[in-house]
Amino acid sequence: MSRSVLTQDQLSSFERDGVVVLKNFYDRENDILPIQRGIYDIIGQVMIGHGVEDHRSAFSPETFDDGYQHLISMNRAWGGEIYDAVKQIPAFFRLVGHPSNERIISELRKNAVPGIAAGGYGIRIDNPREDKFRAMWHQEYPSQLRSLDGVVFWSPLVAITEEIGPVVVCPGSHREGPLPVIEADPDNSNRTGTYLLMLHREAELLSRYSKIAPLTGPGDLILMDFLVLHASGHNIDTRSRWSMQFRYFNFSEPTGRSHGWKGSFAAGVDFKTVHPELYVSSK
Ligand SMILES: O=C(O)CCC(=O)C(=O)O
Ligand SMILES: [Fe+2]
């Protein structure tokens, strides 16, 4: 039999905590650097597109996002253009489809038939002190669906410090099973779709768990169970926090199979039509 990707320790941590951090999992030179270069090139193209002079130094993996803060200070919508563009970088697709990712699912989920969640991959750009797109406390399942036992792959492109705002996770909370959600009042929020979902009885739930906020860097990988509670940190740095996420699921998990592996908001589906029992109306 070929060697496992995950150690026995990592497997049992994931089972116990619903989260595990794999240091230096991807190859910085071959897997990560081409993605950073792709972002650098796209920032250059957006500059050309909007007639902004490019005074950047040559590409380096440490400063691949140079010029981005300047662009969004001129026009925040150009940041949205970059956000939509960078998830189409071929090297990013190669990382999403990296053979080790599929192996991870097979090792974590017995008899899995692995799938990549369509529309469930992208590169977050969390800008300093911007709240609109910050993820509130959530389980992944309602906003992704596909299968109950999916796994979030989370891997940064910059050094994740306390200031830039690591993702925060409640180890062990996946054992709650799927939890009901409510929707924040859209009239009193600038959020839409999945960003409106909030856990029902959030404070009481969170009071029962400790929190971890792992400091990671390019090449590291955090795996999160689709049911573990997690939230975005607050970026109080001056640089944007660039991080990649994609989701694998399991075609052989009965709940997902019974709804035909439907996707959620990103697939144009309102999750409460699939799981009305997980929705608590606040009206
Ligand atoms: O990176 C973040 O701030 C949130 C990440 C998250 O919720 C996810 O990757 O599923
Ligand atoms: Fe999430």
Short mmCIF file of C-alpha atoms and ligand atoms in Angstrom, two decimals:
data_model
loop_
_atom_site.label_atom_id
_atom_site.label_comp_id
_atom_site.label_asym_id
_atom_site.label_seq_id
_atom_site.Cartn_x
_atom_site.Cartn_y
_atom_site.Cartn_z
CA MET A 1 0.00 0.00 0.00
CA SER A 2 1.24 3.50 -0.76
CA ARG A 3 2.17 5.78 2.13
CA SER A 4 -0.53 7.82 3.84
CA VAL A 5 -0.69 11.58 3.48
CA LEU A 6 -1.87 12.13 7.08
CA THR A 7 -0.19 10.68 10.17
CA GLN A 8 -2.18 8.71 12.72
CA ASP A 9 -1.87 11.70 15.08
CA GLN A 10 -3.31 14.08 12.50
CA LEU A 11 -6.17 11.69 11.77
CA SER A 12 -7.08 11.41 15.44
CA SER A 13 -6.78 15.18 16.01
CA PHE A 14 -9.17 15.80 13.15
CA GLU A 15 -11.60 13.23 14.46
CA ARG A 16 -11.45 14.66 18.00
CA ASP A 17 -11.31 18.40 17.16
CA GLY A 18 -12.84 18.72 13.69
CA VAL A 19 -9.76 20.75 12.78
CA VAL A 20 -6.07 20.05 12.18
CA VAL A 21 -3.18 22.24 11.06
CA LEU A 22 -0.66 20.72 8.63
CA LYS A 23 2.56 22.75 8.60
CA ASN A 24 4.42 23.05 5.27
CA PHE A 25 1.96 20.78 3.54
CA TYR A 26 2.24 22.30 0.06
CA ASP A 27 5.49 23.05 -1.73
CA ARG A 28 6.09 26.80 -1.55
CA GLU A 29 8.14 26.92 -4.70
CA ASN A 30 6.10 24.64 -6.96
CA ASP A 31 2.56 24.90 -5.56
CA ILE A 32 2.25 28.33 -3.92
CA LEU A 33 4.63 30.69 -5.74
CA PRO A 34 2.93 30.31 -9.16
CA ILE A 35 -0.37 31.39 -7.56
CA GLN A 36 1.29 34.46 -6.01
CA ARG A 37 2.82 35.25 -9.39
CA GLY A 38 -0.60 34.87 -11.02
CA ILE A 39 -2.03 37.44 -8.58
CA TYR A 40 0.88 39.81 -9.26
CA ASP A 41 0.20 39.54 -12.99
CA ILE A 42 -3.54 40.13 -12.60
CA ILE A 43 -2.93 43.24 -10.47
CA GLY A 44 -0.75 44.47 -13.37
CA GLN A 45 -3.55 43.78 -15.85
CA VAL A 46 -6.09 45.65 -13.72
CA MET A 47 -3.67 48.61 -13.62
CA ILE A 48 -3.46 48.57 -17.41
CA GLY A 49 -7.23 48.18 -17.68
CA HIS A 50 -7.86 51.29 -15.59
CA GLY A 51 -4.95 53.39 -16.81
CA VAL A 52 -3.05 53.27 -13.51
CA GLU A 53 0.75 53.49 -13.83
CA ASP A 54 2.60 50.40 -12.65
CA HIS A 55 5.53 51.41 -10.41
CA ARG A 56 5.90 48.04 -8.73
CA SER A 57 9.21 46.21 -8.29
CA ALA A 58 9.69 42.86 -10.02
CA PHE A 59 7.66 39.95 -8.63
CA SER A 60 8.68 38.40 -5.33
CA PRO A 61 6.61 35.93 -3.26
CA GLU A 62 6.75 38.24 -0.22
CA THR A 63 5.33 41.27 -2.01
CA PHE A 64 3.12 39.70 -4.70
CA ASP A 65 0.18 41.95 -3.75
CA ASP A 66 2.04 45.27 -4.04
CA GLY A 67 -0.16 47.87 -5.64
CA TYR A 68 -3.40 46.28 -4.43
CA GLN A 69 -3.94 48.71 -1.51
CA HIS A 70 -3.32 51.62 -3.85
CA LEU A 71 -5.85 50.29 -6.40
CA ILE A 72 -8.65 49.77 -3.85
CA SER A 73 -7.98 53.18 -2.33
CA MET A 74 -8.64 54.63 -5.79
CA ASN A 75 -11.71 52.48 -6.44
CA ARG A 76 -12.95 49.67 -4.16
CA ALA A 77 -14.74 47.99 -7.13
CA TRP A 78 -11.35 47.25 -8.73
CA GLY A 79 -10.73 45.01 -5.70
CA GLY A 80 -13.85 43.07 -6.62
CA GLU A 81 -12.53 42.65 -10.15
CA ILE A 82 -9.29 41.22 -8.76
CA TYR A 83 -11.20 38.97 -6.33
CA ASP A 84 -13.23 37.44 -9.19
CA ALA A 85 -10.15 37.12 -11.41
CA VAL A 86 -7.70 35.42 -9.05
CA LYS A 87 -9.83 32.30 -8.53
CA GLN A 88 -9.31 31.63 -12.26
CA ILE A 89 -5.53 31.34 -12.03
CA PRO A 90 -4.50 27.95 -13.50
CA ALA A 91 -1.97 27.32 -10.70
CA PHE A 92 -4.79 27.79 -8.19
CA PHE A 93 -6.82 25.10 -9.98
CA ARG A 94 -3.79 22.83 -9.81
CA LEU A 95 -3.67 23.33 -6.06
CA VAL A 96 -7.42 22.71 -5.71
CA GLY A 97 -6.97 19.46 -7.66
CA HIS A 98 -3.69 18.46 -5.99
CA PRO A 99 -3.64 14.63 -5.71
CA SER A 100 -2.89 14.86 -1.96
CA ASN A 101 -6.21 16.64 -1.36
CA GLU A 102 -8.21 13.72 -2.70
CA ARG A 103 -6.10 11.35 -0.63
CA ILE A 104 -6.85 13.38 2.49
CA ILE A 105 -10.59 12.87 1.99
CA SER A 106 -10.12 9.15 1.48
CA GLU A 107 -8.09 8.97 4.69
CA LEU A 108 -10.48 11.11 6.77
CA ARG A 109 -13.72 9.58 5.54
CA LYS A 110 -14.03 5.82 5.36
CA ASN A 111 -15.05 4.56 1.89
CA ALA A 112 -15.34 8.12 0.59
CA VAL A 113 -16.10 8.95 -3.02
CA PRO A 114 -14.40 12.39 -3.08
CA GLY A 115 -15.86 15.42 -4.86
CA ILE A 116 -14.72 19.05 -5.26
CA ALA A 117 -17.53 21.44 -4.29
CA ALA A 118 -18.32 23.48 -7.43
CA GLY A 119 -18.33 27.18 -6.63
CA GLY A 120 -16.76 26.32 -3.26
CA TYR A 121 -13.25 27.48 -4.11
CA GLY A 122 -11.70 30.91 -4.13
CA ILE A 123 -9.13 33.28 -2.73
CA ARG A 124 -10.31 35.52 0.09
CA ILE A 125 -8.94 39.04 0.24
CA ASP A 126 -9.79 40.35 3.69
CA ASN A 127 -9.03 44.04 3.63
CA PRO A 128 -7.94 45.91 6.76
CA ARG A 129 -10.91 46.90 8.95
CA GLU A 130 -13.53 45.82 6.39
CA ASP A 131 -16.48 44.00 7.93
CA LYS A 132 -18.92 43.32 5.09
CA PHE A 133 -17.39 40.02 3.96
CA ARG A 134 -16.11 38.82 7.31
CA ALA A 135 -17.53 35.36 8.09
CA MET A 136 -19.51 35.32 11.33
CA TRP A 137 -19.55 32.15 13.44
CA HIS A 138 -20.78 29.31 11.26
CA GLN A 139 -20.67 25.71 10.24
CA GLU A 140 -19.74 25.22 6.61
CA TYR A 141 -22.57 22.85 5.75
CA PRO A 142 -25.49 25.33 5.38
CA SER A 143 -23.50 27.62 3.10
CA GLN A 144 -22.04 24.82 0.95
CA LEU A 145 -24.31 21.74 1.30
CA ARG A 146 -22.95 18.99 -1.10
CA SER A 147 -22.42 16.50 1.79
CA LEU A 148 -22.59 16.65 5.58
CA ASP A 149 -19.08 15.32 6.01
CA GLY A 150 -17.26 17.78 3.73
CA VAL A 151 -13.90 19.32 4.57
CA VAL A 152 -12.74 22.92 4.17
CA PHE A 153 -9.15 23.32 2.97
CA TRP A 154 -7.76 26.67 4.15
CA SER A 155 -4.27 27.79 3.14
CA PRO A 156 -2.77 31.30 3.39
CA LEU A 157 -0.75 33.21 0.78
CA VAL A 158 0.69 35.65 3.35
CA ALA A 159 1.99 35.18 6.89
CA ILE A 160 -1.00 35.04 9.21
CA THR A 161 -0.28 37.10 12.31
CA GLU A 162 -2.54 38.12 15.22
CA GLU A 163 -2.96 41.52 13.57
CA ILE A 164 -3.97 40.24 10.15
CA GLY A 165 -6.62 38.05 11.80
CA PRO A 166 -6.32 34.26 11.78
CA VAL A 167 -9.43 32.17 11.23
CA VAL A 168 -10.86 31.18 14.66
CA VAL A 169 -12.14 27.65 15.35
CA CYS A 170 -13.90 25.89 18.26
CA PRO A 171 -12.27 22.45 18.50
CA GLY A 172 -14.73 19.65 19.19
CA SER A 173 -17.80 21.66 18.14
CA HIS A 174 -18.36 19.47 15.07
CA ARG A 175 -19.80 16.86 17.44
CA GLU A 176 -22.88 19.09 17.89
CA GLY A 177 -24.05 17.85 14.47
CA PRO A 178 -25.74 20.25 12.06
CA LEU A 179 -27.00 23.30 13.99
CA PRO A 180 -29.97 25.58 13.20
CA VAL A 181 -29.34 29.03 11.77
CA ILE A 182 -31.22 32.32 11.63
CA GLU A 183 -30.91 35.15 9.13
CA ALA A 184 -29.72 38.60 10.18
CA ASP A 185 -32.20 41.32 9.21
CA PRO A 186 -31.21 42.31 5.64
CA ASP A 187 -32.67 45.80 6.21
CA ASN A 188 -30.20 46.44 9.02
CA SER A 189 -27.18 44.89 7.41
CA ASN A 190 -25.05 45.47 4.34
CA ARG A 191 -24.68 41.69 4.04
CA THR A 192 -26.41 39.35 1.58
CA GLY A 193 -26.84 35.60 0.96
CA THR A 194 -24.58 33.38 2.98
CA TYR A 195 -23.14 36.40 4.84
CA LEU A 196 -26.54 36.92 6.51
CA LEU A 197 -26.64 33.52 8.20
CA MET A 198 -26.09 33.44 11.93
CA LEU A 199 -26.10 30.55 14.36
CA HIS A 200 -29.25 30.19 16.40
CA ARG A 201 -28.32 30.72 20.09
CA GLU A 202 -24.78 31.60 19.11
CA ALA A 203 -23.65 32.99 22.48
CA GLU A 204 -24.75 29.94 24.42
CA LEU A 205 -23.06 27.58 21.96
CA LEU A 206 -19.79 29.49 21.90
CA SER A 207 -19.63 29.69 25.69
CA ARG A 208 -19.18 25.93 25.77
CA TYR A 209 -16.03 25.79 23.63
CA SER A 210 -12.48 27.04 23.74
CA LYS A 211 -11.14 28.79 20.63
CA ILE A 212 -7.97 28.39 18.63
CA ALA A 213 -6.63 30.92 16.09
CA PRO A 214 -3.71 29.17 14.38
CA LEU A 215 -0.83 31.31 13.09
CA THR A 216 0.13 29.90 9.71
CA GLY A 217 2.12 30.84 6.63
CA PRO A 218 2.27 30.04 2.91
CA GLY A 219 2.40 26.27 2.37
CA ASP A 220 0.53 25.47 5.61
CA LEU A 221 -2.91 23.90 5.41
CA ILE A 222 -5.80 23.97 7.89
CA LEU A 223 -8.45 21.26 7.47
CA MET A 224 -11.87 21.96 8.97
CA ASP A 225 -14.81 19.59 9.26
CA PHE A 226 -18.00 20.96 7.58
CA LEU A 227 -19.62 20.98 11.04
CA VAL A 228 -16.92 22.65 13.14
CA LEU A 229 -17.73 26.19 14.34
CA HIS A 230 -15.40 28.82 12.89
CA ALA A 231 -15.29 32.54 12.07
CA SER A 232 -13.08 35.13 10.39
CA GLY A 233 -10.67 37.07 12.57
CA HIS A 234 -10.42 40.87 12.44
CA ASN A 235 -7.77 42.29 10.16
CA ILE A 236 -6.23 45.29 11.94
CA ASP A 237 -3.02 45.16 9.89
CA THR A 238 -2.27 47.48 6.97
CA ARG A 239 -1.99 44.63 4.43
CA SER A 240 -4.89 42.60 3.08
CA ARG A 241 -5.10 39.03 4.27
CA TRP A 242 -4.88 36.73 1.22
CA SER A 243 -5.97 33.13 1.82
CA MET A 244 -7.20 30.24 -0.31
CA GLN A 245 -10.10 27.99 0.49
CA PHE A 246 -11.68 25.10 -1.29
CA ARG A 247 -13.99 22.33 -0.20
CA TYR A 248 -14.07 18.61 -0.81
CA PHE A 249 -17.12 16.51 -0.06
CA ASN A 250 -18.10 12.87 -0.17
CA PHE A 251 -20.58 11.50 -2.75
CA SER A 252 -21.19 8.42 -0.56
CA GLU A 253 -22.53 10.33 2.47
CA PRO A 254 -26.28 9.57 2.76
CA THR A 255 -27.66 13.09 3.44
CA GLY A 256 -25.84 14.63 0.48
CA ARG A 257 -26.78 11.70 -1.72
CA SER A 258 -30.45 12.09 -0.75
CA HIS A 259 -30.58 15.74 -1.90
CA GLY A 260 -28.48 15.02 -4.98
CA TRP A 261 -25.35 16.84 -3.65
CA LYS A 262 -27.00 20.21 -4.11
CA GLY A 263 -24.86 23.29 -3.58
CA SER A 264 -26.07 26.27 -1.57
CA PHE A 265 -26.02 30.06 -2.17
CA ALA A 266 -23.14 30.02 -4.67
CA ALA A 267 -25.14 27.50 -6.71
CA GLY A 268 -28.26 29.69 -6.55
CA VAL A 269 -29.97 27.50 -3.95
CA ASP A 270 -31.44 28.79 -0.70
CA PHE A 271 -30.31 26.13 1.77
CA LYS A 272 -33.56 26.31 3.75
CA THR A 273 -35.48 24.77 0.86
CA VAL A 274 -33.20 21.72 1.23
CA HIS A 275 -33.05 21.70 5.06
CA PRO A 276 -36.12 23.55 6.42
CA GLU A 277 -35.52 21.87 9.79
CA LEU A 278 -32.22 23.76 10.18
CA TYR A 279 -33.80 27.17 9.75
CA VAL A 280 -35.30 29.18 12.59
CA SER A 281 -37.37 32.14 11.42
CA SER A 282 -36.72 35.30 13.42
CA LYS A 283 -39.96 36.90 12.24
O1 LIG B 1 -10.86 32.91 6.23
C1 LIG B 1 -11.83 33.28 6.85
O2 LIG B 1 -11.83 34.34 7.43
C2 LIG B 1 -13.07 32.46 6.94
C3 LIG B 1 -12.86 31.17 6.32
C4 LIG B 1 -14.03 30.29 6.25
O3 LIG B 1 -15.05 30.48 6.83
C5 LIG B 1 -13.86 29.12 5.38
O4 LIG B 1 -12.80 28.99 4.78
O5 LIG B 1 -14.79 28.33 5.29
FE FE B 2 -16.33 28.74 6.56
#
